[in-house]
């Protein structure tokens, strides 16, 4: 688990949380909602990159964090310094081999999502939630 020294409850100036079913359709919906919300907030960072990150994290929640009878949550929060926190929560209380993502083998079509997130400047961490599951957090600077 990591926390990047920013605290789990960093002060924010704007926030939105939305629940989604654990289905592939959640990815498309979360992308649409994120683009709309960040545009409405006039978030000064790269909205395309933020949408891409949401897409990868929600896809991961559906593929790796799925449990029957549970949903996933996406929280967007803009911090005082303009950075965006993207929190995606799922009910699975583990993240096996977090941070061990080496170079994917040639022809390997998996294991690229979090690498992509980091390549666009996302700082990835995760932490357990108090009552159920975990949150995967990406911090994306606004400039
Ligand atoms: N929400 C999650 N819960 C548990 N494990 C996860 C979660 N997200 C990612 N992981 C683990 O981290 C690994 C790397 O994730 P990453 O998104 O980079 O690759 P992937 O999902 O396997 O493939 P893809 O390239 O299609 O994204 C996953 O294979 C999985 O083992
Ligand atoms: Mg993935």
PDB file of C-alpha atoms and ligand atoms in Angstrom:
ATOM      1  CA  UNK A   1       0.000   0.000   0.000  1.00  0.00           C
ATOM      2  CA  UNK A   2       1.203   3.510  -0.676  1.00  0.00           C
ATOM      3  CA  UNK A   3       0.013   6.958   0.203  1.00  0.00           C
ATOM      4  CA  UNK A   4       2.443   9.270  -1.622  1.00  0.00           C
ATOM      5  CA  UNK A   5       2.606  11.379   1.537  1.00  0.00           C
ATOM      6  CA  UNK A   6      -0.444  13.410   0.571  1.00  0.00           C
ATOM      7  CA  UNK A   7      -2.820  11.978   3.178  1.00  0.00           C
ATOM      8  CA  UNK A   8      -5.960  10.034   2.446  1.00  0.00           C
ATOM      9  CA  UNK A   9      -8.134  13.068   3.079  1.00  0.00           C
ATOM     10  CA  UNK A  10      -6.329  15.843   1.281  1.00  0.00           C
ATOM     11  CA  UNK A  11      -8.332  19.104   1.362  1.00  0.00           C
ATOM     12  CA  UNK A  12     -10.315  19.485  -1.829  1.00  0.00           C
ATOM     13  CA  UNK A  13     -12.207  22.336  -3.456  1.00  0.00           C
ATOM     14  CA  UNK A  14     -14.566  20.256  -5.617  1.00  0.00           C
ATOM     15  CA  UNK A  15     -15.767  16.687  -5.368  1.00  0.00           C
ATOM     16  CA  UNK A  16     -18.098  14.241  -7.050  1.00  0.00           C
ATOM     17  CA  UNK A  17     -18.715  10.527  -6.310  1.00  0.00           C
ATOM     18  CA  UNK A  18     -20.686   8.161  -8.501  1.00  0.00           C
ATOM     19  CA  UNK A  19     -21.504   4.464  -8.138  1.00  0.00           C
ATOM     20  CA  UNK A  20     -21.551   2.107 -11.131  1.00  0.00           C
ATOM     21  CA  UNK A  21     -22.445  -1.546 -11.641  1.00  0.00           C
ATOM     22  CA  UNK A  22     -19.515  -3.938 -12.103  1.00  0.00           C
ATOM     23  CA  UNK A  23     -20.095  -4.247 -15.844  1.00  0.00           C
ATOM     24  CA  UNK A  24     -18.222  -3.280 -19.000  1.00  0.00           C
ATOM     25  CA  UNK A  25     -20.868  -0.584 -19.587  1.00  0.00           C
ATOM     26  CA  UNK A  26     -19.601   1.213 -16.473  1.00  0.00           C
ATOM     27  CA  UNK A  27     -16.399   2.118 -18.304  1.00  0.00           C
ATOM     28  CA  UNK A  28     -18.176   4.071 -21.017  1.00  0.00           C
ATOM     29  CA  UNK A  29     -20.488   5.804 -18.534  1.00  0.00           C
ATOM     30  CA  UNK A  30     -17.623   6.776 -16.237  1.00  0.00           C
ATOM     31  CA  UNK A  31     -15.711   8.215 -19.201  1.00  0.00           C
ATOM     32  CA  UNK A  32     -18.715  10.333 -20.249  1.00  0.00           C
ATOM     33  CA  UNK A  33     -19.380  11.553 -16.697  1.00  0.00           C
ATOM     34  CA  UNK A  34     -15.730  12.414 -16.101  1.00  0.00           C
ATOM     35  CA  UNK A  35     -15.382  14.400 -19.316  1.00  0.00           C
ATOM     36  CA  UNK A  36     -18.605  16.289 -18.585  1.00  0.00           C
ATOM     37  CA  UNK A  37     -17.748  17.005 -14.946  1.00  0.00           C
ATOM     38  CA  UNK A  38     -14.203  18.213 -15.576  1.00  0.00           C
ATOM     39  CA  UNK A  39     -15.400  20.411 -18.432  1.00  0.00           C
ATOM     40  CA  UNK A  40     -18.133  21.899 -16.205  1.00  0.00           C
ATOM     41  CA  UNK A  41     -15.584  22.562 -13.477  1.00  0.00           C
ATOM     42  CA  UNK A  42     -13.239  24.064 -16.083  1.00  0.00           C
ATOM     43  CA  UNK A  43     -10.492  21.900 -14.655  1.00  0.00           C
ATOM     44  CA  UNK A  44      -7.297  23.339 -16.181  1.00  0.00           C
ATOM     45  CA  UNK A  45      -5.495  20.004 -16.605  1.00  0.00           C
ATOM     46  CA  UNK A  46      -5.573  17.542 -19.474  1.00  0.00           C
ATOM     47  CA  UNK A  47      -9.137  16.209 -19.547  1.00  0.00           C
ATOM     48  CA  UNK A  48      -8.252  13.593 -22.167  1.00  0.00           C
ATOM     49  CA  UNK A  49      -5.612  12.119 -19.878  1.00  0.00           C
ATOM     50  CA  UNK A  50      -8.001  12.185 -16.909  1.00  0.00           C
ATOM     51  CA  UNK A  51     -10.621  10.327 -18.947  1.00  0.00           C
ATOM     52  CA  UNK A  52      -8.040   7.773 -20.033  1.00  0.00           C
ATOM     53  CA  UNK A  53      -7.049   7.171 -16.398  1.00  0.00           C
ATOM     54  CA  UNK A  54     -10.665   6.744 -15.322  1.00  0.00           C
ATOM     55  CA  UNK A  55     -11.122   4.301 -18.169  1.00  0.00           C
ATOM     56  CA  UNK A  56      -8.136   2.160 -17.121  1.00  0.00           C
ATOM     57  CA  UNK A  57      -9.007   2.172 -13.410  1.00  0.00           C
ATOM     58  CA  UNK A  58     -12.677   1.348 -13.945  1.00  0.00           C
ATOM     59  CA  UNK A  59     -11.730  -1.421 -16.382  1.00  0.00           C
ATOM     60  CA  UNK A  60      -9.406  -2.804 -13.709  1.00  0.00           C
ATOM     61  CA  UNK A  61     -12.105  -2.626 -11.042  1.00  0.00           C
ATOM     62  CA  UNK A  62     -14.451  -4.607 -13.297  1.00  0.00           C
ATOM     63  CA  UNK A  63     -11.792  -7.191 -14.264  1.00  0.00           C
ATOM     64  CA  UNK A  64      -9.747  -7.558 -11.076  1.00  0.00           C
ATOM     65  CA  UNK A  65     -11.974  -6.170  -8.305  1.00  0.00           C
ATOM     66  CA  UNK A  66     -15.335  -7.685  -9.028  1.00  0.00           C
ATOM     67  CA  UNK A  67     -17.547  -9.271  -6.362  1.00  0.00           C
ATOM     68  CA  UNK A  68     -21.134 -10.329  -6.775  1.00  0.00           C
ATOM     69  CA  UNK A  69     -23.581  -7.918  -5.192  1.00  0.00           C
ATOM     70  CA  UNK A  70     -21.147  -4.995  -5.063  1.00  0.00           C
ATOM     71  CA  UNK A  71     -20.698  -1.902  -7.163  1.00  0.00           C
ATOM     72  CA  UNK A  72     -17.691   0.259  -7.890  1.00  0.00           C
ATOM     73  CA  UNK A  73     -17.298   3.932  -7.041  1.00  0.00           C
ATOM     74  CA  UNK A  74     -15.530   6.729  -8.866  1.00  0.00           C
ATOM     75  CA  UNK A  75     -14.619   9.866  -6.940  1.00  0.00           C
ATOM     76  CA  UNK A  76     -13.190  12.944  -8.623  1.00  0.00           C
ATOM     77  CA  UNK A  77     -11.716  15.597  -6.350  1.00  0.00           C
ATOM     78  CA  UNK A  78      -9.860  18.765  -7.265  1.00  0.00           C
ATOM     79  CA  UNK A  79      -7.276  19.732  -4.659  1.00  0.00           C
ATOM     80  CA  UNK A  80      -6.306  23.238  -3.597  1.00  0.00           C
ATOM     81  CA  UNK A  81      -3.256  23.141  -5.879  1.00  0.00           C
ATOM     82  CA  UNK A  82      -5.444  22.235  -8.891  1.00  0.00           C
ATOM     83  CA  UNK A  83      -4.375  18.591  -9.005  1.00  0.00           C
ATOM     84  CA  UNK A  84      -7.071  16.010  -9.654  1.00  0.00           C
ATOM     85  CA  UNK A  85      -7.557  12.916  -7.513  1.00  0.00           C
ATOM     86  CA  UNK A  86      -9.212  10.019  -9.291  1.00  0.00           C
ATOM     87  CA  UNK A  87     -10.325   7.399  -6.768  1.00  0.00           C
ATOM     88  CA  UNK A  88     -11.807   4.149  -7.991  1.00  0.00           C
ATOM     89  CA  UNK A  89     -13.062   1.822  -5.259  1.00  0.00           C
ATOM     90  CA  UNK A  90     -13.885  -1.859  -5.526  1.00  0.00           C
ATOM     91  CA  UNK A  91     -14.777  -4.548  -2.954  1.00  0.00           C
ATOM     92  CA  UNK A  92     -11.583  -6.664  -3.254  1.00  0.00           C
ATOM     93  CA  UNK A  93      -9.204  -6.033  -0.347  1.00  0.00           C
ATOM     94  CA  UNK A  94      -5.972  -6.820  -2.166  1.00  0.00           C
ATOM     95  CA  UNK A  95      -3.800  -5.575  -4.975  1.00  0.00           C
ATOM     96  CA  UNK A  96      -1.372  -8.382  -5.761  1.00  0.00           C
ATOM     97  CA  UNK A  97       2.144  -7.355  -6.768  1.00  0.00           C
ATOM     98  CA  UNK A  98       1.314  -3.648  -6.803  1.00  0.00           C
ATOM     99  CA  UNK A  99       4.189  -1.640  -8.267  1.00  0.00           C
ATOM    100  CA  UNK A 100       5.955  -4.656  -9.716  1.00  0.00           C
ATOM    101  CA  UNK A 101       4.868  -3.932 -13.245  1.00  0.00           C
ATOM    102  CA  UNK A 102       7.937  -4.640 -15.318  1.00  0.00           C
ATOM    103  CA  UNK A 103       8.161  -4.308 -19.064  1.00  0.00           C
ATOM    104  CA  UNK A 104       5.326  -6.320 -20.683  1.00  0.00           C
ATOM    105  CA  UNK A 105       6.652  -9.130 -22.879  1.00  0.00           C
ATOM    106  CA  UNK A 106       6.510  -8.549 -26.609  1.00  0.00           C
ATOM    107  CA  UNK A 107       3.081  -9.524 -27.870  1.00  0.00           C
ATOM    108  CA  UNK A 108       1.693  -9.467 -24.331  1.00  0.00           C
ATOM    109  CA  UNK A 109      -1.613  -7.643 -24.537  1.00  0.00           C
ATOM    110  CA  UNK A 110      -2.103  -7.352 -20.778  1.00  0.00           C
ATOM    111  CA  UNK A 111      -0.341  -5.413 -18.053  1.00  0.00           C
ATOM    112  CA  UNK A 112      -0.287  -2.113 -19.926  1.00  0.00           C
ATOM    113  CA  UNK A 113      -3.053  -0.141 -18.220  1.00  0.00           C
ATOM    114  CA  UNK A 114      -1.213   1.167 -15.156  1.00  0.00           C
ATOM    115  CA  UNK A 115       1.925   1.762 -17.208  1.00  0.00           C
ATOM    116  CA  UNK A 116      -0.128   3.993 -19.496  1.00  0.00           C
ATOM    117  CA  UNK A 117      -1.538   5.825 -16.467  1.00  0.00           C
ATOM    118  CA  UNK A 118       1.988   6.515 -15.211  1.00  0.00           C
ATOM    119  CA  UNK A 119       3.190   7.502 -18.685  1.00  0.00           C
ATOM    120  CA  UNK A 120       0.681  10.374 -18.807  1.00  0.00           C
ATOM    121  CA  UNK A 121       1.871  11.580 -15.389  1.00  0.00           C
ATOM    122  CA  UNK A 122      -0.521   9.799 -13.049  1.00  0.00           C
ATOM    123  CA  UNK A 123       0.869   8.944  -9.582  1.00  0.00           C
ATOM    124  CA  UNK A 124      -0.716   5.657  -8.553  1.00  0.00           C
ATOM    125  CA  UNK A 125      -1.365   4.532  -4.975  1.00  0.00           C
ATOM    126  CA  UNK A 126      -3.926   2.403  -3.180  1.00  0.00           C
ATOM    127  CA  UNK A 127      -5.339   1.937   0.293  1.00  0.00           C
ATOM    128  CA  UNK A 128      -7.893  -0.193   2.107  1.00  0.00           C
ATOM    129  CA  UNK A 129     -11.279   1.343   2.813  1.00  0.00           C
ATOM    130  CA  UNK A 130     -12.604   1.324   6.355  1.00  0.00           C
ATOM    131  CA  UNK A 131     -15.571  -0.968   5.794  1.00  0.00           C
ATOM    132  CA  UNK A 132     -15.125  -2.746   2.487  1.00  0.00           C
ATOM    133  CA  UNK A 133     -12.556  -3.227  -0.220  1.00  0.00           C
ATOM    134  CA  UNK A 134     -10.011  -0.737  -1.412  1.00  0.00           C
ATOM    135  CA  UNK A 135      -9.456   2.439  -3.350  1.00  0.00           C
ATOM    136  CA  UNK A 136      -7.005   2.816  -6.196  1.00  0.00           C
ATOM    137  CA  UNK A 137      -5.974   6.461  -6.348  1.00  0.00           C
ATOM    138  CA  UNK A 138      -4.320   8.420  -9.131  1.00  0.00           C
ATOM    139  CA  UNK A 139      -3.157  11.982  -8.648  1.00  0.00           C
ATOM    140  CA  UNK A 140      -2.858  13.979 -11.848  1.00  0.00           C
ATOM    141  CA  UNK A 141      -1.304  17.444 -11.726  1.00  0.00           C
ATOM    142  CA  UNK A 142      -3.145  20.217 -13.557  1.00  0.00           C
ATOM    143  CA  UNK A 143      -0.078  21.570 -15.344  1.00  0.00           C
TER     144      UNK A 143
HETATM  145  N1  LIG B   1      -8.550  -2.969  -8.949  1.00  0.00           N
HETATM  146  C1  LIG B   1      -7.645  -3.943  -8.898  1.00  0.00           C
HETATM  147  N2  LIG B   1      -7.752  -4.917  -7.953  1.00  0.00           N
HETATM  148  C2  LIG B   1      -6.853  -5.923  -7.857  1.00  0.00           C
HETATM  149  N3  LIG B   1      -5.777  -6.047  -8.672  1.00  0.00           N
HETATM  150  C3  LIG B   1      -5.622  -5.110  -9.638  1.00  0.00           C
HETATM  151  C4  LIG B   1      -6.529  -4.016  -9.790  1.00  0.00           C
HETATM  152  N4  LIG B   1      -6.092  -3.244 -10.819  1.00  0.00           N
HETATM  153  C5  LIG B   1      -4.990  -3.837 -11.277  1.00  0.00           C
HETATM  154  N5  LIG B   1      -4.690  -4.951 -10.595  1.00  0.00           N
HETATM  155  C6  LIG B   1      -3.543  -5.861 -10.794  1.00  0.00           C
HETATM  156  O1  LIG B   1      -2.506  -5.123 -11.420  1.00  0.00           O
HETATM  157  C7  LIG B   1      -2.166  -5.751 -12.656  1.00  0.00           C
HETATM  158  C8  LIG B   1      -1.744  -4.690 -13.633  1.00  0.00           C
HETATM  159  O2  LIG B   1      -2.857  -3.888 -14.033  1.00  0.00           O
HETATM  160  P1  LIG B   1      -2.874  -3.278 -15.495  1.00  0.00           P
HETATM  161  O3  LIG B   1      -4.114  -2.452 -15.652  1.00  0.00           O
HETATM  162  O4  LIG B   1      -1.573  -2.596 -15.738  1.00  0.00           O
HETATM  163  O5  LIG B   1      -2.907  -4.560 -16.450  1.00  0.00           O
HETATM  164  P2  LIG B   1      -4.111  -5.533 -16.813  1.00  0.00           P
HETATM  165  O6  LIG B   1      -5.392  -4.987 -16.279  1.00  0.00           O
HETATM  166  O7  LIG B   1      -3.699  -6.905 -16.371  1.00  0.00           O
HETATM  167  O8  LIG B   1      -4.119  -5.496 -18.407  1.00  0.00           O
HETATM  168  P3  LIG B   1      -4.493  -4.273 -19.373  1.00  0.00           P
HETATM  169  O9  LIG B   1      -3.245  -4.011 -20.161  1.00  0.00           O
HETATM  170  O10 LIG B   1      -5.624  -4.775 -20.214  1.00  0.00           O
HETATM  171  O11 LIG B   1      -4.870  -3.096 -18.517  1.00  0.00           O
HETATM  172  C9  LIG B   1      -3.388  -6.546 -13.060  1.00  0.00           C
HETATM  173  O12 LIG B   1      -3.064  -7.623 -13.912  1.00  0.00           O
HETATM  174  C10 LIG B   1      -3.899  -7.032 -11.701  1.00  0.00           C
HETATM  175  O13 LIG B   1      -3.168  -8.169 -11.247  1.00  0.00           O
HETATM  176 MG1  LIG B   2      -5.919  -2.992 -16.730  1.00  0.00          MG
END
